[in-house]
Coordinates of N, CA and C in Angstrom, one line a residue:
M10 N 19.4 13.5 -13.9 CA 20.1 12.2 -13.6 C 19.2 11.1 -14.1
A11 N 19.7 10.2 -14.9 CA 18.9 9.1 -15.4 C 18.6 8.1 -14.2
G12 N 17.3 7.7 -14.2 CA 16.9 6.7 -13.2 C 16.5 7.4 -11.9
A13 N 16.7 8.7 -11.7 CA 16.4 9.3 -10.4 C 14.8 9.5 -10.4
P14 N 14.2 9.3 -9.2 CA 12.8 9.5 -9.2 C 12.4 10.9 -9.5
L15 N 11.3 11.1 -10.1 CA 10.8 12.4 -10.4 C 10.3 13.0 -9.1
A16 N 10.3 14.4 -9.0 CA 9.8 15.1 -7.9 C 8.3 15.0 -7.9
P17 N 7.6 15.0 -6.8 CA 6.2 14.9 -6.7 C 5.5 16.1 -7.4
D18 N 4.4 15.9 -8.0 CA 3.7 17.1 -8.6 C 3.0 17.8 -7.5
E19 N 2.1 18.8 -7.8 CA 1.4 19.6 -6.9 C 0.5 18.9 -6.0
H20 N 0.2 17.6 -6.3 CA -0.7 16.8 -5.5 C 0.1 15.8 -4.7
G21 N 1.4 15.8 -4.8 CA 2.2 14.9 -4.0 C 2.4 13.6 -4.7
V22 N 2.2 13.5 -6.0 CA 2.3 12.2 -6.7 C 3.5 12.3 -7.7
R23 N 4.2 11.2 -7.7 CA 5.3 11.0 -8.6 C 4.9 10.1 -9.8
A24 N 5.3 10.4 -11.0 CA 4.9 9.6 -12.1 C 5.4 8.2 -12.0
A25 N 4.7 7.3 -12.6 CA 5.0 5.9 -12.5 C 4.6 5.2 -13.9
V26 N 5.2 4.1 -14.1 CA 4.9 3.3 -15.4 C 3.9 2.2 -15.0
G27 N 2.8 2.2 -15.7 CA 1.8 1.1 -15.5 C 0.7 1.3 -14.4
Y28 N 0.8 2.4 -13.7 CA -0.3 2.7 -12.7 C -0.3 4.2 -12.5
A29 N -1.2 4.7 -11.7 CA -1.4 6.2 -11.7 C -0.3 7.0 -11.1
G30 N 0.5 6.4 -10.2 CA 1.7 7.1 -9.6 C 2.0 6.6 -8.2
D31 N 3.1 7.2 -7.7 CA 3.6 6.9 -6.4 C 3.4 8.1 -5.4
M32 N 3.1 7.8 -4.2 CA 3.0 8.9 -3.2 C 3.5 8.4 -1.8
S33 N 3.9 9.3 -1.0 CA 4.4 9.0 0.3 C 3.2 8.6 1.2
P34 N 3.5 8.0 2.3 CA 2.5 7.7 3.3 C 1.7 8.9 3.8
A35 N 2.5 10.0 4.0 CA 1.8 11.2 4.5 C 0.8 11.8 3.5
T36 N 1.2 11.7 2.2 CA 0.3 12.2 1.1 C -0.9 11.3 1.1
A37 N -0.7 10.0 1.1 CA -1.8 9.0 1.1 C -2.8 9.3 2.2
W38 N -2.3 9.5 3.4 CA -3.1 9.8 4.6 C -3.9 11.1 4.4
A39 N -3.3 12.1 3.8 CA -4.0 13.4 3.5 C -5.1 13.1 2.5
W40 N -4.9 12.3 1.5 CA -5.9 12.0 0.5 C -7.1 11.3 1.2
V41 N -6.7 10.3 2.0 CA -7.8 9.5 2.7 C -8.6 10.4 3.6
Q42 N -8.0 11.3 4.4 CA -8.7 12.2 5.3 C -9.6 13.2 4.5
A43 N -9.1 13.6 3.3 CA -9.9 14.5 2.5 C -11.0 13.8 1.7
G44 N -11.1 12.5 1.8 CA -12.1 11.7 1.0 C -11.8 11.6 -0.4
R45 N -10.5 11.8 -0.8 CA -10.2 11.7 -2.2 C -9.9 10.3 -2.8
A46 N -9.7 9.4 -1.8 CA -9.3 8.0 -2.3 C -9.5 7.0 -1.1
A47 N -9.5 5.8 -1.4 CA -9.6 4.7 -0.4 C -8.2 4.0 -0.3
L48 N -7.8 3.8 1.0 CA -6.6 3.1 1.2 C -6.9 1.6 1.2
V49 N -6.1 0.8 0.4 CA -6.2 -0.6 0.3 C -4.9 -1.3 0.7
D50 N -5.0 -2.1 1.7 CA -3.9 -2.8 2.3 C -3.8 -4.2 1.5
V51 N -2.7 -4.3 0.8 CA -2.6 -5.6 -0.1 C -1.7 -6.6 0.6
R52 N -1.3 -6.4 1.9 CA -0.6 -7.4 2.6 C -1.4 -8.6 2.9
T53 N -0.8 -9.7 3.3 CA -1.5 -10.9 3.7 C -2.3 -10.7 5.0
D54 N -3.3 -11.5 5.1 CA -4.1 -11.5 6.4 C -3.2 -11.6 7.6
A55 N -2.2 -12.5 7.5 CA -1.3 -12.8 8.6 C -0.5 -11.5 8.9
E56 N 0.0 -10.8 7.9 CA 0.8 -9.6 8.2 C -0.1 -8.6 8.9
R57 N -1.3 -8.4 8.5 CA -2.1 -7.4 9.2 C -2.4 -7.8 10.6
E58 N -2.6 -9.1 10.8 CA -2.9 -9.6 12.1 C -1.7 -9.5 13.1
W59 N -0.5 -9.9 12.6 CA 0.7 -9.9 13.4 C 1.4 -8.6 13.6
V60 N 1.5 -7.8 12.5 CA 2.3 -6.6 12.5 C 1.5 -5.3 12.7
G61 N 0.2 -5.3 12.3 CA -0.6 -4.2 12.5 C -1.3 -3.8 11.3
F62 N -2.2 -2.9 11.4 CA -3.1 -2.5 10.3 C -3.5 -1.0 10.4
V63 N -4.0 -0.4 9.4 CA -4.5 0.9 9.4 C -6.0 0.9 9.5
P64 N -6.5 1.4 10.6 CA -8.0 1.4 10.8 C -8.7 2.0 9.6
G65 N -9.7 1.3 9.1 CA -10.5 1.9 7.9 C -9.9 1.5 6.6
A66 N -8.7 0.9 6.5 CA -8.2 0.5 5.2 C -8.9 -0.8 4.8
L67 N -9.1 -0.9 3.5 CA -9.7 -2.1 2.9 C -8.7 -3.2 2.8
A68 N -9.0 -4.4 3.2 CA -8.1 -5.5 3.2 C -8.3 -6.3 1.9
V69 N -7.4 -6.2 0.9 CA -7.5 -7.0 -0.3 C -6.1 -7.5 -0.6
A70 N -5.8 -8.7 0.0 CA -4.5 -9.3 -0.2 C -4.1 -9.5 -1.6
W71 N -2.9 -9.2 -2.0 CA -2.4 -9.5 -3.3 C -2.0 -11.0 -3.4
K72 N -1.3 -11.4 -2.3 CA -0.9 -12.8 -2.2 C -1.3 -13.2 -0.8
Q73 N -1.5 -14.5 -0.6 CA -1.9 -15.0 0.8 C -0.9 -16.0 1.4
W74 N -0.8 -16.0 2.6 CA 0.0 -16.9 3.4 C -0.8 -18.1 3.8
P75 N -0.3 -19.3 3.8 CA 1.1 -19.6 3.5 C 1.3 -19.8 2.0
G76 N 2.5 -19.8 1.6 CA 2.9 -20.0 0.2 C 2.9 -18.8 -0.7
M77 N 2.4 -17.7 -0.2 CA 2.3 -16.5 -1.0 C 1.7 -16.7 -2.4
A78 N 0.6 -17.5 -2.4 CA -0.1 -17.7 -3.7 C -1.0 -16.5 -4.0
L79 N -1.1 -16.1 -5.2 CA -1.9 -15.0 -5.6 C -3.4 -15.2 -5.1
N80 N -4.0 -14.1 -4.7 CA -5.3 -14.1 -4.2 C -6.3 -14.3 -5.4
P81 N -7.0 -15.4 -5.5 CA -7.9 -15.7 -6.6 C -9.0 -14.7 -6.7
D82 N -9.3 -14.0 -5.6 CA -10.4 -13.0 -5.6 C -10.0 -11.6 -5.7
F83 N -8.7 -11.4 -6.0 CA -8.1 -10.0 -6.0 C -8.9 -9.1 -7.0
D84 N -9.1 -9.6 -8.2 CA -9.7 -8.7 -9.2 C -11.1 -8.3 -8.8
A85 N -11.9 -9.2 -8.3 CA -13.3 -8.9 -7.9 C -13.3 -7.9 -6.7
Q86 N -12.4 -8.2 -5.7 CA -12.3 -7.4 -4.5 C -11.8 -5.9 -4.9
M87 N -10.9 -5.8 -5.8 CA -10.4 -4.5 -6.2 C -11.5 -3.8 -7.0
R88 N -12.2 -4.4 -7.9 CA -13.3 -3.8 -8.6 C -14.3 -3.2 -7.6
A89 N -14.6 -4.0 -6.5 CA -15.6 -3.6 -5.5 C -15.0 -2.3 -4.8
A90 N -13.7 -2.4 -4.5 CA -13.1 -1.2 -3.8 C -13.1 0.0 -4.6
G91 N -13.0 -0.1 -5.9 CA -12.9 1.1 -6.8 C -14.2 1.4 -7.4
Q92 N -15.3 0.9 -6.9 CA -16.6 1.3 -7.5 C -16.8 2.8 -7.6
G93 N -17.5 3.2 -8.7 CA -17.8 4.6 -8.9 C -16.5 5.4 -9.3
G94 N -15.4 4.7 -9.7 CA -14.2 5.4 -10.1 C -13.4 6.0 -8.9
R95 N -13.7 5.5 -7.7 CA -12.9 5.9 -6.6 C -11.4 5.5 -6.7
P96 N -10.5 6.5 -6.6 CA -9.1 6.2 -6.7 C -8.7 5.3 -5.5
L97 N -7.7 4.4 -5.7 CA -7.3 3.5 -4.7 C -5.8 3.7 -4.4
L98 N -5.4 3.7 -3.1 CA -4.1 3.9 -2.7 C -3.6 2.6 -2.1
L99 N -2.7 1.9 -2.7 CA -2.3 0.6 -2.3 C -1.0 0.6 -1.5
I100 N -1.1 -0.1 -0.3 CA 0.0 -0.2 0.6 C 0.3 -1.6 0.9
C101 N 1.6 -2.0 1.0 CA 2.0 -3.3 1.4 C 3.1 -3.1 2.5
R102 N 3.9 -4.1 2.7 CA 4.9 -4.0 3.8 C 6.0 -2.9 3.5
S103 N 6.5 -2.9 2.2 CA 7.6 -2.0 1.9 C 7.4 -1.2 0.7
G104 N 6.3 -1.3 0.0 CA 6.1 -0.6 -1.2 C 6.5 -1.3 -2.5
V105 N 6.7 -2.6 -2.4 CA 7.0 -3.4 -3.6 C 5.8 -4.2 -4.2
R106 N 5.2 -5.0 -3.3 CA 4.0 -5.8 -3.8 C 2.9 -4.8 -4.2
S107 N 2.8 -3.7 -3.6 CA 1.8 -2.7 -3.9 C 2.0 -2.2 -5.3
I108 N 3.2 -2.2 -5.8 CA 3.4 -1.8 -7.2 C 2.8 -2.8 -8.2
A109 N 3.1 -4.1 -7.9 CA 2.5 -5.1 -8.8 C 1.0 -5.1 -8.7
A110 N 0.4 -4.9 -7.5 CA -1.0 -4.8 -7.3 C -1.6 -3.6 -8.0
A111 N -0.9 -2.5 -7.9 CA -1.4 -1.3 -8.6 C -1.4 -1.4 -10.1
R112 N -0.4 -2.1 -10.6 CA -0.4 -2.4 -12.1 C -1.6 -3.3 -12.5
R113 N -1.8 -4.3 -11.7 CA -3.0 -5.2 -12.0 C -4.3 -4.4 -11.9
A114 N -4.4 -3.6 -10.9 CA -5.7 -2.8 -10.7 C -5.8 -1.9 -11.9
T115 N -4.8 -1.3 -12.4 CA -4.8 -0.4 -13.6 C -5.3 -1.2 -14.8
E116 N -4.8 -2.4 -14.9 CA -5.2 -3.3 -16.0 C -6.7 -3.6 -16.0
L117 N -7.2 -3.5 -14.8 CA -8.7 -3.8 -14.6 C -9.5 -2.5 -14.8
G118 N -8.8 -1.4 -15.2 CA -9.5 -0.2 -15.5 C -9.7 0.8 -14.3
L119 N -9.0 0.5 -13.2 CA -9.1 1.3 -12.0 C -8.0 2.3 -11.9
T120 N -8.2 3.3 -11.1 CA -7.1 4.3 -10.8 C -6.4 3.9 -9.6
A121 N -5.2 3.4 -9.7 CA -4.5 2.9 -8.5 C -3.1 3.5 -8.4
Y122 N -2.8 3.9 -7.1 CA -1.5 4.5 -6.8 C -0.8 3.6 -5.8
N123 N 0.5 3.7 -5.8 CA 1.4 3.0 -4.9 C 1.7 3.9 -3.7
V124 N 1.6 3.4 -2.5 CA 2.1 4.1 -1.3 C 3.5 3.7 -1.1
T125 N 4.5 4.6 -1.4 CA 5.9 4.2 -1.2 C 6.2 4.0 0.2
E126 N 7.3 3.2 0.5 CA 7.8 2.9 1.8 C 6.9 1.8 2.5
G127 N 5.7 1.7 2.1 CA 4.8 0.7 2.7 C 4.5 1.0 4.1
F128 N 4.0 -0.1 4.8 CA 3.6 0.0 6.2 C 4.8 0.0 7.1
E129 N 5.8 -0.8 6.8 CA 6.9 -1.0 7.7 C 8.2 -0.3 7.3
G130 N 8.3 0.2 6.0 CA 9.5 0.8 5.5 C 10.6 -0.2 5.2
D131 N 11.8 0.3 4.9 CA 12.9 -0.5 4.5 C 13.7 -1.1 5.7
P132 N 14.4 -2.2 5.5 CA 15.2 -2.7 6.6 C 16.4 -1.8 6.9
D133 N 16.7 -1.6 8.2 CA 17.9 -0.8 8.6 C 19.1 -1.7 8.6
Q134 N 20.2 -1.2 9.1 CA 21.5 -1.9 9.1 C 21.5 -3.2 9.9
H135 N 20.5 -3.4 10.7 CA 20.3 -4.6 11.5 C 19.2 -5.5 10.9
A136 N 18.8 -5.2 9.7 CA 17.7 -5.9 9.0 C 16.4 -5.9 9.7
Q137 N 16.2 -4.8 10.4 CA 14.9 -4.6 11.1 C 14.1 -3.5 10.4
R138 N 12.8 -3.7 10.2 CA 11.9 -2.8 9.6 C 11.3 -1.9 10.7
G139 N 10.7 -0.8 10.3 CA 10.0 0.1 11.2 C 10.8 1.3 11.6
H140 N 12.1 1.4 11.2 CA 13.0 2.5 11.6 C 13.3 3.4 10.4
L141 N 13.2 2.9 9.2 CA 13.5 3.7 8.0 C 12.3 3.8 7.1
G142 N 11.5 4.9 7.3 CA 10.4 5.1 6.4 C 9.2 4.2 6.8
G143 N 8.2 4.5 6.0 CA 7.0 3.7 6.2 C 5.9 4.4 7.0
W144 N 4.7 3.8 6.9 CA 3.5 4.4 7.5 C 3.7 4.5 9.0
R145 N 4.1 3.4 9.7 CA 4.2 3.5 11.1 C 5.3 4.5 11.5
H146 N 6.4 4.5 10.9 CA 7.5 5.4 11.2 C 7.1 6.8 11.1
A147 N 6.2 7.1 10.1 CA 5.7 8.5 9.9 C 4.7 8.9 11.0
G148 N 4.4 8.0 11.9 CA 3.4 8.3 13.0 C 2.0 8.4 12.5
L149 N 1.7 7.8 11.4 CA 0.3 7.8 10.9 C -0.5 6.8 11.7
P150 N -1.9 6.9 11.6 CA -2.7 6.0 12.4 C -2.5 4.5 12.1
W151 N -2.4 3.7 13.1 CA -2.3 2.3 12.9 C -2.6 1.6 14.3
R152 N -3.0 0.3 14.2 CA -3.3 -0.4 15.4 C -2.7 -1.8 15.3
Q153 N -2.5 -2.4 16.4 CA -2.0 -3.8 16.4 C -2.9 -4.6 17.3
N154 N -3.2 -5.9 16.8 CA -4.0 -6.8 17.6 C -3.3 -7.3 18.8

């Protein structure tokens, strides 16, 4: 079927254009636990503060609040996160901004993956997040301030 997402490979990664690939939150957590990659949260500082965060994830905002302006330090922060060729697993709210961030990280010569569904997942029929997919919905480690 044209346009249908590819099935994950034996490592839990689906092919993507412009970055290393897509993986589920559960696969990302397994990679982090195994020491295979670093989790990078590309949400705004405000999102991490108000909605919650993954302990141990690196905070490298793609855009910043207010105004959602691009983070002028993104490139340098991502290079530091990927030192030594360490693969990076990028997560945002819903898995959209992390695609753009993964593409940029790839342009910088880094190995970057997108964590699908993001931290909060897609909105449900009531336009509320946290019920349809995402890191939190999967029961993976997170904290709230």
